[in-house]
Coordinates of C-alpha atoms in Angstrom, one line a residue:
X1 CA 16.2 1.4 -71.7
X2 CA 17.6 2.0 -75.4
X3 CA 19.6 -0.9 -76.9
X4 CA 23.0 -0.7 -76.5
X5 CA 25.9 -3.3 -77.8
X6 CA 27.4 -5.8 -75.2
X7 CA 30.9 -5.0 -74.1
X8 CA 31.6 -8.7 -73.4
X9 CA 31.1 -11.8 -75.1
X10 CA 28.7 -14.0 -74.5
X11 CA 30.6 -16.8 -72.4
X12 CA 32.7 -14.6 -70.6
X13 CA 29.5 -12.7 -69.3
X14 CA 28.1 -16.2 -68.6
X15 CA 31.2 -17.3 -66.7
X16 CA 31.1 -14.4 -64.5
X17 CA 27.6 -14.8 -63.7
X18 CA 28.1 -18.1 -62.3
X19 CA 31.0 -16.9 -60.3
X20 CA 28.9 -13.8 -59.0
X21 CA 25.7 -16.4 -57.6
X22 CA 27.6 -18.5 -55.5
X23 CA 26.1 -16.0 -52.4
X24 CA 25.7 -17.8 -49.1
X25 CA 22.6 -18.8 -48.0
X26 CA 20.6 -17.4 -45.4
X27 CA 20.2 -17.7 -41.8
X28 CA 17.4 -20.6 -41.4
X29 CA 17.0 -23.3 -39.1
X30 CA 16.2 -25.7 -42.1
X31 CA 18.8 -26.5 -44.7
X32 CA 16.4 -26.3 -47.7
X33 CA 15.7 -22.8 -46.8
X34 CA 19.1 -22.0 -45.6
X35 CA 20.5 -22.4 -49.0
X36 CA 17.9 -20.4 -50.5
X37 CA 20.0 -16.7 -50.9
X38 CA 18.3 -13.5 -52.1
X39 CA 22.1 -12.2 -53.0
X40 CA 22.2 -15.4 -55.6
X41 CA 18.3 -14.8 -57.1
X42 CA 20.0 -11.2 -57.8
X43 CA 23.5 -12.6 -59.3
X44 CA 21.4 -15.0 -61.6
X45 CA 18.5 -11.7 -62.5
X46 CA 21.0 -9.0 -63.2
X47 CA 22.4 -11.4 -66.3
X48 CA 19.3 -13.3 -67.2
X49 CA 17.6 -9.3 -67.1
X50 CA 20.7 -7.8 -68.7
X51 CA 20.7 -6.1 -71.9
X52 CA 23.5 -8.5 -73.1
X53 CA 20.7 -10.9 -73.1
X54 CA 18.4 -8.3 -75.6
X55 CA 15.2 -8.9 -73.7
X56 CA 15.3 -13.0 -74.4
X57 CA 12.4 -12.9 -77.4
X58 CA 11.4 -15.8 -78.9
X59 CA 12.9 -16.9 -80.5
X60 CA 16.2 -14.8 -80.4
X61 CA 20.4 -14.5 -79.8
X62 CA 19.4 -13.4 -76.2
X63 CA 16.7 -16.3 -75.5
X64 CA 19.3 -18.8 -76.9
X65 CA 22.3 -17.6 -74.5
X66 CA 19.7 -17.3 -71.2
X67 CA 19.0 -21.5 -72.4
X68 CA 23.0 -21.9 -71.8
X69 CA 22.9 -20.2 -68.7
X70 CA 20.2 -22.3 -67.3
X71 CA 21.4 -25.2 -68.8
X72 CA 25.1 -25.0 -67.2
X73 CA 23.1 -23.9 -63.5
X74 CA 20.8 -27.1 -64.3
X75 CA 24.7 -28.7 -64.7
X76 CA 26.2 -27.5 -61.8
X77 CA 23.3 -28.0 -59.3
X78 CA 23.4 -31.3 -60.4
X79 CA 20.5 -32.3 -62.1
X80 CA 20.5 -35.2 -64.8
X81 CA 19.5 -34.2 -68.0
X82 CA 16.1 -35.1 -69.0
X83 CA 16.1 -33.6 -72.7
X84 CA 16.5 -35.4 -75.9
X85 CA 19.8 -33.2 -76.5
X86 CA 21.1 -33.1 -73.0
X87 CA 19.1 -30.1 -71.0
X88 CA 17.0 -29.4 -73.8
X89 CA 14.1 -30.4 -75.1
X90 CA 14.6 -29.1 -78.9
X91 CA 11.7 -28.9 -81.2
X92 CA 11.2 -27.8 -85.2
X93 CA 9.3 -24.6 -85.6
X94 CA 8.2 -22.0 -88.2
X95 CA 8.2 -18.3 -87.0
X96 CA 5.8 -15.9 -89.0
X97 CA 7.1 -12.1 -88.3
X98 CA 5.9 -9.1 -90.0
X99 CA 7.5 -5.5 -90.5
X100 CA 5.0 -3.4 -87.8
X101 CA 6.2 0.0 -89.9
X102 CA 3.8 -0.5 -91.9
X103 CA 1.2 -1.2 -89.6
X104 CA -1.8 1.4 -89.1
X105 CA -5.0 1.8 -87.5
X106 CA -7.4 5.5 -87.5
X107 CA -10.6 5.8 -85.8
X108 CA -12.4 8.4 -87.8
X109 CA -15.5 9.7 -85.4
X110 CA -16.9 13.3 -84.9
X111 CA -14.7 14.8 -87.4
X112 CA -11.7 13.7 -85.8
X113 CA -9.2 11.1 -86.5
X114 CA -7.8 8.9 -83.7
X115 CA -4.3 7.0 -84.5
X116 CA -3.4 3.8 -82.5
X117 CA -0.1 2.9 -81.7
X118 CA 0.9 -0.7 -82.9
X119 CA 1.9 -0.8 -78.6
X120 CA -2.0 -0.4 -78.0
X121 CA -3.3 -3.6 -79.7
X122 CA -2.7 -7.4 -79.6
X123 CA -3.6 -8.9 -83.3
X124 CA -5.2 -11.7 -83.3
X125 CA -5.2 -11.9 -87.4
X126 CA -2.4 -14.3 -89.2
X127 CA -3.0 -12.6 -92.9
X128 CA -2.5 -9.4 -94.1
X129 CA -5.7 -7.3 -93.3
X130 CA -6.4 -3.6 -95.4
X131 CA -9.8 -1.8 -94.5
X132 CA -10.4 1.7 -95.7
X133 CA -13.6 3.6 -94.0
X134 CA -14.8 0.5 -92.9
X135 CA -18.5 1.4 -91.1
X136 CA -18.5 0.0 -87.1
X137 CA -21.1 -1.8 -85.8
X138 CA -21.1 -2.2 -81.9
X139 CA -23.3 -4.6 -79.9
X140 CA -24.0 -5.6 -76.0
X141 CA -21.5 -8.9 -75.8
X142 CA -24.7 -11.2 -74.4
X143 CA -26.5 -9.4 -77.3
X144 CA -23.7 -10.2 -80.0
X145 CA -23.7 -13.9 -78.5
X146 CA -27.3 -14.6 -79.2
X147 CA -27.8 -12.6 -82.9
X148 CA -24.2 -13.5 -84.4
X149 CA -24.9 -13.4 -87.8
X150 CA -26.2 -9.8 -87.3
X151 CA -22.7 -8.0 -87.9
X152 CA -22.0 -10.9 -90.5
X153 CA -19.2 -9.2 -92.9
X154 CA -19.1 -6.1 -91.0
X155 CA -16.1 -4.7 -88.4
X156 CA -17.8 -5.7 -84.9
X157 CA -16.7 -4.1 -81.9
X158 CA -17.2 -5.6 -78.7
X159 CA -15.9 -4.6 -74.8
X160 CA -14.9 -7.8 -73.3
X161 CA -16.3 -8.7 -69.6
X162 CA -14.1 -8.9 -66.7
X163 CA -14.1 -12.3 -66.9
X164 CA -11.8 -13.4 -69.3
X165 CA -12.0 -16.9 -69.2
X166 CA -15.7 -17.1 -69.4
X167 CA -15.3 -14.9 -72.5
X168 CA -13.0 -16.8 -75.0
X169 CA -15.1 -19.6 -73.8
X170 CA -18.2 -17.4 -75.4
X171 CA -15.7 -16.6 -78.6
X172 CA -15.0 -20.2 -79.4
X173 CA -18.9 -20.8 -79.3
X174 CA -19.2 -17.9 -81.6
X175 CA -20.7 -18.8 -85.3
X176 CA -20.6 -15.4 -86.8
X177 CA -18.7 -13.9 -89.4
X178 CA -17.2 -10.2 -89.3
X179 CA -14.8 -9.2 -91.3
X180 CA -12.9 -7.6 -88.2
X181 CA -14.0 -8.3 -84.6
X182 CA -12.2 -5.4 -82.5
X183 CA -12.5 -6.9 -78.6
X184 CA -12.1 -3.9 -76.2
X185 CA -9.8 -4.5 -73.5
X186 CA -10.0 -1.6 -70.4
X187 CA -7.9 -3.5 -68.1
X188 CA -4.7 -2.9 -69.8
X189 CA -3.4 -0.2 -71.2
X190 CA -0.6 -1.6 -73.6
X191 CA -0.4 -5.4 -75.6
X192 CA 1.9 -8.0 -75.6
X193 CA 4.2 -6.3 -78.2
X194 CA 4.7 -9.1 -80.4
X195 CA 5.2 -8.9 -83.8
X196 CA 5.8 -12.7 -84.7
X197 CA 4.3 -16.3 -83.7
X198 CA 5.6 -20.0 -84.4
X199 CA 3.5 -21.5 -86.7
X200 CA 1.9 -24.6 -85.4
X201 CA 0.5 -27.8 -87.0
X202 CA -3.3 -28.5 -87.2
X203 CA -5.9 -26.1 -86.8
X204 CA -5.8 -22.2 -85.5
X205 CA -6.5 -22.3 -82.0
X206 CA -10.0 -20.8 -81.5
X207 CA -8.7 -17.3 -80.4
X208 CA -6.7 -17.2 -83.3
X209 CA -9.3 -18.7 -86.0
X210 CA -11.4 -15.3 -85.9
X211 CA -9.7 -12.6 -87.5
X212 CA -9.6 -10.0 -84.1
X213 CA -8.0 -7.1 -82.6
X214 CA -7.6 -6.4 -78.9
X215 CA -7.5 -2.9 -78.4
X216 CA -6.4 -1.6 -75.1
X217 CA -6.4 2.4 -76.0
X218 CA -8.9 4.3 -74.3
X219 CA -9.9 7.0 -76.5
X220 CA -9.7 5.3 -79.5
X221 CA -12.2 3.1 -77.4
X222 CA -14.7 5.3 -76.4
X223 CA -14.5 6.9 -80.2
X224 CA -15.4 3.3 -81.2
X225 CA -18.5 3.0 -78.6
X226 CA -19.7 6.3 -79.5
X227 CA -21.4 5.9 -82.9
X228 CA -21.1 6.7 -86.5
X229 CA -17.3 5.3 -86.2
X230 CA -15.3 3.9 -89.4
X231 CA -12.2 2.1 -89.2
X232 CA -8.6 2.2 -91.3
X233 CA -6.5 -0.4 -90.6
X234 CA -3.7 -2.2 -92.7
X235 CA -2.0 -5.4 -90.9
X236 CA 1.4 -6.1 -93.0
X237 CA 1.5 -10.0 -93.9
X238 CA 3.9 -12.0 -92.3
X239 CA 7.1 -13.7 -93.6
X240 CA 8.3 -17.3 -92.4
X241 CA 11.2 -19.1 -91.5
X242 CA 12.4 -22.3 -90.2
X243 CA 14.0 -22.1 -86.1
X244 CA 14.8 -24.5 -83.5
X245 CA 13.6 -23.8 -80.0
X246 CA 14.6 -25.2 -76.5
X247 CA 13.0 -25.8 -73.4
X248 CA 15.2 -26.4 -70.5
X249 CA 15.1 -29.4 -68.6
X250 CA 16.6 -31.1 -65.5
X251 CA 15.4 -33.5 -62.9
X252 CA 16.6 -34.6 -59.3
X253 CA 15.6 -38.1 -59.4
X254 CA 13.7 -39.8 -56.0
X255 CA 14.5 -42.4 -53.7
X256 CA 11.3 -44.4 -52.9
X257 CA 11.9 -47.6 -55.3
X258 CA 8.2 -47.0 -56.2
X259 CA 7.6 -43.5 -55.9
X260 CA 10.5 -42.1 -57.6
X261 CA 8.6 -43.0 -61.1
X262 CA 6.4 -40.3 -60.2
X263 CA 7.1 -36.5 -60.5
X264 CA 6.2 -33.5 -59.4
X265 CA 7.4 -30.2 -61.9
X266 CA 8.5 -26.9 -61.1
X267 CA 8.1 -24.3 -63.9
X268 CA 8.6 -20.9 -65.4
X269 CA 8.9 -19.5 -68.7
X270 CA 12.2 -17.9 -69.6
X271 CA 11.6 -15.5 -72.6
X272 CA 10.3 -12.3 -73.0
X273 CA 9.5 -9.4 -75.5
X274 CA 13.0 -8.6 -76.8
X275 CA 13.9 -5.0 -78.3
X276 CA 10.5 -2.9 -79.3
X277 CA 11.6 0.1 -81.4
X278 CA 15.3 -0.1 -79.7
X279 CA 14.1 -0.3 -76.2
X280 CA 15.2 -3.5 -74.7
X281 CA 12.1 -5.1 -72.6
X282 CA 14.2 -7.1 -70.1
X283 CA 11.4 -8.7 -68.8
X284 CA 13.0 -9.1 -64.9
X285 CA 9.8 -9.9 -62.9
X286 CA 8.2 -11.4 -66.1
X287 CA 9.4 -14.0 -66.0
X288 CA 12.9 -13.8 -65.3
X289 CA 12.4 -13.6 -61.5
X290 CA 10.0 -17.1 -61.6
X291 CA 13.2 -18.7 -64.0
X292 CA 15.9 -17.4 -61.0
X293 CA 13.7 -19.0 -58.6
X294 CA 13.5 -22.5 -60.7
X295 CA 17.5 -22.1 -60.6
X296 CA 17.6 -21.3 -56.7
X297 CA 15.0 -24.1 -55.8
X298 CA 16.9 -26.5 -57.9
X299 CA 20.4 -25.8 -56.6
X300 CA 18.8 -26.1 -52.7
X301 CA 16.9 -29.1 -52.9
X302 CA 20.2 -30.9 -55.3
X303 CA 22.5 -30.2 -52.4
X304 CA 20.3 -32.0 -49.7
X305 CA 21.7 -35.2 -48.6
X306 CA 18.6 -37.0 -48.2
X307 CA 17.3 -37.1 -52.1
X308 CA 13.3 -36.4 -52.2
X309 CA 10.7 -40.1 -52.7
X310 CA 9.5 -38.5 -56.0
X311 CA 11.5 -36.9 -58.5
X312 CA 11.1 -33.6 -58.7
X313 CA 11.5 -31.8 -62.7
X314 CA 13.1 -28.4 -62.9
X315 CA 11.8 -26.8 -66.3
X316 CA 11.7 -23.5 -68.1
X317 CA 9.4 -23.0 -71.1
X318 CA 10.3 -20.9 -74.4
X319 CA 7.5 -19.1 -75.9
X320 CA 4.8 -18.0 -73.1
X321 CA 5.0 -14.5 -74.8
X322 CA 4.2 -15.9 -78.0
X323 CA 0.7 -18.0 -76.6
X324 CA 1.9 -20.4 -73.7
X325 CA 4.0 -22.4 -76.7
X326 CA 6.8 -23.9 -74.9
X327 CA 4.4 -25.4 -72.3
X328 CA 1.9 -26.5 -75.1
X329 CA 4.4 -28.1 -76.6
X330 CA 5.4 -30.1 -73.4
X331 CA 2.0 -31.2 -72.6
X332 CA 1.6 -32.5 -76.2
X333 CA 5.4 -34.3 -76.0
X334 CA 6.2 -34.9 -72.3
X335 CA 9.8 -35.7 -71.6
X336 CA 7.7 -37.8 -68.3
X337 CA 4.5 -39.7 -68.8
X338 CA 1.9 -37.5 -67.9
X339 CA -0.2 -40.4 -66.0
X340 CA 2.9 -40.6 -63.4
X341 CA 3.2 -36.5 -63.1
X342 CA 1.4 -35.6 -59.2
X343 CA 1.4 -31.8 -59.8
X344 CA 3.1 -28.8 -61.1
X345 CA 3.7 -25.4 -59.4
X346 CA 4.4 -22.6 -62.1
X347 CA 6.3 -19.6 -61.0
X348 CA 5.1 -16.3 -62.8
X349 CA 5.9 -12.7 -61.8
X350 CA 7.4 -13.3 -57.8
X351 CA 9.7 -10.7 -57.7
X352 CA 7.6 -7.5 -57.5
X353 CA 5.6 -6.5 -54.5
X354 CA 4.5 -3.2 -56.1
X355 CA 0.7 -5.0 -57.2
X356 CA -1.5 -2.2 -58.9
X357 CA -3.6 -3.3 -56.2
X358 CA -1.7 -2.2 -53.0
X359 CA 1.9 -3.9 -52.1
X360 CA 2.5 -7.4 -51.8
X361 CA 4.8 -8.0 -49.2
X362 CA 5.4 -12.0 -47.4
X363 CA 2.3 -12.7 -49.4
X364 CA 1.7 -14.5 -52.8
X365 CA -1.3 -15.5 -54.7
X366 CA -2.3 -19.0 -56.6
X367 CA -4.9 -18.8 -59.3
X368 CA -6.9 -22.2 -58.8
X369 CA -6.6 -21.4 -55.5
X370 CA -9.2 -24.0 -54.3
X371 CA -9.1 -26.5 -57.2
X372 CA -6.7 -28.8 -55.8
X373 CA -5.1 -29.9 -52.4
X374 CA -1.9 -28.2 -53.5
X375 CA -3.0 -24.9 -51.7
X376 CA -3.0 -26.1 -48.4
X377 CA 0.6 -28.0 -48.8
X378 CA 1.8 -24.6 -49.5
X379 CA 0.0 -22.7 -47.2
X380 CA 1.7 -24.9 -44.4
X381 CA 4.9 -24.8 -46.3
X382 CA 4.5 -20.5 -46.1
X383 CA 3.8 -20.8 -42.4
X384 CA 7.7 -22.5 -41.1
X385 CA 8.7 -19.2 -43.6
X386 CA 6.6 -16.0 -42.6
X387 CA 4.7 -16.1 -46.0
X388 CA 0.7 -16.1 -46.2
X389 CA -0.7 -17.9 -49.3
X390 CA -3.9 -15.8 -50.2
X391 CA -7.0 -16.0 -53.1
X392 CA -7.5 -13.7 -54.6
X393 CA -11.2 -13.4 -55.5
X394 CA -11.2 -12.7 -59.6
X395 CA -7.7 -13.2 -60.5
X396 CA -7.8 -16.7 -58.9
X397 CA -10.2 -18.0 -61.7
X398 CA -9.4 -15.6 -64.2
X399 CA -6.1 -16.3 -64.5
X400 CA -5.9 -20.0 -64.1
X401 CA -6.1 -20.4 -67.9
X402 CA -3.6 -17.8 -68.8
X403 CA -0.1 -19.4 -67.8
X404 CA 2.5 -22.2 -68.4
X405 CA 0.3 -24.6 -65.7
X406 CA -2.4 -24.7 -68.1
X407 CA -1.0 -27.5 -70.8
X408 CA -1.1 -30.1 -67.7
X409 CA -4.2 -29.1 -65.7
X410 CA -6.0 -29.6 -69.1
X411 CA -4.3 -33.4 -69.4
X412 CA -5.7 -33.8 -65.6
X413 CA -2.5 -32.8 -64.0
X414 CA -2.7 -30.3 -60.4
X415 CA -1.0 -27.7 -61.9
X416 CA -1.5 -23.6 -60.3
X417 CA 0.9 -20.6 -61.0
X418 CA 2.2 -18.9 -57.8
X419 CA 2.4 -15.0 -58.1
X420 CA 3.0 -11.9 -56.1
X421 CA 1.8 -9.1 -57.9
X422 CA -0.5 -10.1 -60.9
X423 CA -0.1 -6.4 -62.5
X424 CA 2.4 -4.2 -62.0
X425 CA 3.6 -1.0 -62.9
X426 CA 6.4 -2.1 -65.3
X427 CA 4.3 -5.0 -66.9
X428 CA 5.5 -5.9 -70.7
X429 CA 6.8 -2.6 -70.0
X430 CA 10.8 -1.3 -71.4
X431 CA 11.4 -0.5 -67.2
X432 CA 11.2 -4.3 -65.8
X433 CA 14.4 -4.2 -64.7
X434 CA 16.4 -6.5 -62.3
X435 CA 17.0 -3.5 -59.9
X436 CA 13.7 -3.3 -59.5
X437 CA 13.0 -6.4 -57.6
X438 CA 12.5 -7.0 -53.6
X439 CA 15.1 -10.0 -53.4
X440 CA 14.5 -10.9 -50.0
X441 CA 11.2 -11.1 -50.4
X442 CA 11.5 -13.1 -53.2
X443 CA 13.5 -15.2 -51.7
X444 CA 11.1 -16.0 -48.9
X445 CA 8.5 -17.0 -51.9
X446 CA 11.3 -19.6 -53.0
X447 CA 11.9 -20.9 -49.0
X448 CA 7.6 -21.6 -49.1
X449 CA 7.7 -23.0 -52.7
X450 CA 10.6 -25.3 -51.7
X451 CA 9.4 -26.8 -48.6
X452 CA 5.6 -27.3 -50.3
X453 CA 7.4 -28.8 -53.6
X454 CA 9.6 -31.0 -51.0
X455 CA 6.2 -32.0 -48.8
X456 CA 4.4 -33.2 -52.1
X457 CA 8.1 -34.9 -53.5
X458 CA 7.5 -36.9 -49.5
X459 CA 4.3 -37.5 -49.6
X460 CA 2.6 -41.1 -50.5
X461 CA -0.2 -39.1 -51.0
X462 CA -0.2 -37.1 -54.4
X463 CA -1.8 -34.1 -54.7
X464 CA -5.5 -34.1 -55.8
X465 CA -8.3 -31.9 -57.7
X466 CA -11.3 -30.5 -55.5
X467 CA -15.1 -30.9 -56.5
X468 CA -15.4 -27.4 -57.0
X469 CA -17.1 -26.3 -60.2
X470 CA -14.5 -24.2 -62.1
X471 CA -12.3 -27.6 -62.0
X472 CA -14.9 -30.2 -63.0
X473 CA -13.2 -30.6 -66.3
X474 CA -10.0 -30.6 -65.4
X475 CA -10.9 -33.4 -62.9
X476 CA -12.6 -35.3 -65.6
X477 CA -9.1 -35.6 -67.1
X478 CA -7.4 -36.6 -64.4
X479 CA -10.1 -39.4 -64.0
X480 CA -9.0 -40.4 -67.4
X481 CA -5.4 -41.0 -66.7
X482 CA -5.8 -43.6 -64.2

C-alpha cells in the first residue's frame, strides 16, 4: 500500500490498541489455552502491521513505537523487566545506508540490454562498486569450488544449489578472488529490499567479506548463463551514522528454588522492511504475527496462578531483516547466562496458511526438526490442541541456519523456529497485511507453543540435542557449556 501520514499520534494509537486486545479468550478446557484469543492476536496485528507503524525498519520512527507497544504489553502482562533500561536491552550501533537512485545494473547479451531492478538483488558489497562492460565468466559451482583462482579478478557468476546452508558453508571455504561474484538465486523472485546495515565490530562475517550480488531475476539470469554476457553495475557507497537499538525483554520468573535459575526463551523478531519507494512493507506475517504471538503467550502463561519451575523469557529481536542482528547481538551479550538457558522456540511467519506449497491449515513446521528433544514436547503439546507438528524434508535443514534461533543453537543452546508457511505469496512483499492472516488458526499455533513452552518450563528434564549429523556441532557446544 502507498505511504500515507498517520491521523493519530503515536500514544493515542498505542492507547487504543491496548484497549482494543483485551478480547476474551477462547473456549478450552485448559486455562493456558483458554486465554489464548485469536480476536487479541488481531487487536495487537492490525497496529503492530499498521501503516502508523511505517513498516517497523530498522532502525526507524515505526520500529521504535512497535518497542513501546511491546514494552507496555510486556508491562501489563506482568513480566519483570530483564533489560539494562527496563524492557530493553539497548545497544550502540552504526547504520551504513546508501541512496539506491543511483543504483544500476544491465546485462548486455545478444544485442540486447537487460536492466535489473534494485528489488531483484540482495548486495552483499559494503563499498561503492562501478563496472562498465565488465566480461562474465560462469562456472559449474563444484567446478568453481575446486579451480578458484580461475575467475581470479574477473565477475564470476554462479547458480547457488538448493541447499543453502551447505553453500555458504562452500563460500566461506572459498579462496578466490573476483572482482564481482554474482550468486544466482531461482528460488525467489525479489531480495530483502534493504538499503542499509548496522555496522558491526570485528571482522565482515564471511558472506559479507566477498564482494557478491544475489540476483533473483530470471531473465537477466538466463542472459548471464548464456554466454558472451558483460556486466554494468554501479553500487552507490554508503553513508554512516550513530543509532541506538532495542530489543525487548521480559521474563515470568519460576518457582522451583533450583530450577527457576534456569530458562527457557520464546522469540520473534519485530522489524521489518519499512517504506520501499513509498510503499509501506508492513511485514504482518513477517514477523509481526510471531511478535503478536510472543505478546499472547506471555499475557496467558503471566495470568496462571501456579508460576512455571523455570523461568520462562519473552523476547523480540531488532534487526533480523538487516542479518539476524538483534539475536547476534543477544547471543554475544545475554541478559541470562547462556549455560543456564534449556531451549528457545523462535516464532517466524505463523500467521499465513497460504504456503507456496499447498495451504497450511492446524499444521506448522520446525526446521531442526530432529536435532533436539524439543519436537516431540511440542508435538504432544499440538495434540491436547488439534495441531500436527510436521518436517518438512528440505526446509527443515535448510532453514535452520536462517533465523533468530540460530545465535543460541550455535552457543549449544536447543533452539528451532516454528513456522507455518515458509513462503508465501506476500513474502517481503508491500501486500503482507494484517487482514490477511487466519487468526484462529494462529491462535491454535500459540495454544501448542504454550503448553510445549509450559511442559519444558515443568520439566526436571531440560531439553536435549540428538546424535544426528546436521547437529553434531551444535552438540559439541552444548558439551562445552557444562
Amino acid at each position: 500500500m502507498r505511504f500515507r501520514a498517520a491521523s493519530l499520534p503515536a500514544a493515542a494509537a498505542v492507547s487504543i490498541v491496548l484497549l482494543a486486545s483485551n478480547g476474551a479468550g477462547a473456549q478450552s478446557a485448559d486455562p493456558v489455552s483458554a486465554r489464548i484469543s485469536a480476536q487479541s492476536l488481531r487487536g495487537h496485528l492490525s497496529f503492530l502491521a499498521s501503516d502508523l507503524l511505517e513498516g517497523r525498519a530498522t532502525p526507524s520512527r515505526g520500529q521504535d513505537l512497535a518497542a513501546e507497544y511491546i514494552a507496555a504489553q510486556f508491562r501489563r502482562a506482568g513480566l519483570e523487566p530483564a533489560g539494562n533500561d527496563g524492557y530493553f536491552q539497548v545497544s550502540d550501533w552504526k547504520y551504513a545506508e546508501r541512496d539506491m537512485s543511483q543504483f544500476a545494473f544491465t546485462v548486455q547479451a545478444g544485442g540486447k540490454t537487460l536492466s535489473v531492478p534494485a528489488s531483484a538483488v540482495d548486495l552483499r558489497v559494503r563499498e561503492a562498486v562501478s563496472l562498465k562492460d565488465a566480461a562474465v565468466v560462469t562456472m559449474p559451482w563444484l567446478e568453481a569450488m575446486k579451480d578458484a583462482a580461475r575467475a581470479d579478478g574477473k565477475l564470476l557468476v554462479l547458480s547457488m544449489p538448493a541447499d543453502r546452508r551447505a553453500a555458504y558453508e562452500d563460500l566461506r571455504k572459498f579462496t578466490g578472488k573476483p572482482a564481482l561474484l554474482v550468486l544466482v538465486d531461482g528460488s525467489r523472485t525479489q531480495g530483502s529490499a534493504a538499503n542499509g546495515w548496522l555496522v558491526e565490530e570485528g571482522p565482515p562475517r564471511p558472506r559479507d567479506a566477498m564482494r557478491s550480488v544475489v540476483l533473483y531475476d530470471a531473465p537477466a539470469a538466463a542472459a548471464l548463463s548464456a554466454g558472451n554476457a558483460t556486466v554494468t553495475l554501479n553500487v552507490p557507497g554508503p553513508v554512516e551514522r550513530a543509532v541506538k537499538l532495542r530489543n525487548v525483554v521480559g521474563v515470568l520468573r519460576g518457582s522451583d528454588p533450583k530450577l527457576k535459575d534456569t530458562y527457557v526463551m520464546l522469540t520473534s523478531h519485530y522489524d521489518h522492511l519499512g517504506i520501499r519507494n513509498g510503499d509501506i512493507y508492513n511485514g504482518a506475517n513477517d514477523d509481526g504475527s510471531g511478535t503478536v504471538s510472543v505478546i499472547e503467550i506471555a499475557s496467558s502463561l503471566a495470568a496462571q496462578k501456579t508460576r512455571p519451575r523455570r523461568s520462562i523469557v519473552f523476547m523480540t529481536f531488532f534487526g533480523e531483516e538487516l542479518g539476524l542482528v538483534g539475536s547476534r547481538y543477544y547471543g554475544k551479550h545475554p541478559v541470562f547466562p547462556i549455560k543456564d538457558t534449556v531451549a528457545d522456540i523462535n516464532l517466524e511467519q505463523i500467521g499465513r496458511t497460504d504456503d507456496s506449497e499447498g495451504a497450511r491449515v492446524n499444521a506448522a513446521n520446525l526446521t531442526g526438526f530432529d536435532y533436539t528433544s524439543i519436537s516431540a514436547t511440542l508435538q504432544r503439546a499440538g495434540k491436547k490442541v488439534g495441531v500436527k507438528l510436521v518436517k518438512h524434508p528440505v526446509n527443515s535443514d535448510r532453514y535452520f541456519a536462517q533465523s533468530d534461533n540460530q545465535s543460541l543453537a550455535d552457543a549449544g543452546v536447543p533452539a528451532h523456529t516454528l513456522s507455518v508457511a515458509y513462503e508465501f505469496p506476500d513474502y517481503h512483499g508491500k501486500d503482507d497485511d494484517w487482514d490477511k492472516i487466519d487468526y484462529e488458526n494462529m491462535a491454535r499455533i500459540d495454544r501448542m507453543v504454550a503448553l510445549g513452552l509450559l511442559d519444558i518450563a515443568n520439566s526436571g528434564k531440560a531439553p536435549a540435542w540428538s546424535a544426528v549429523p546436521n547437529a553434531a556441532k551444535y552438540l559439541e557446544a552444548a558439551k562445552k557449556l557444562k
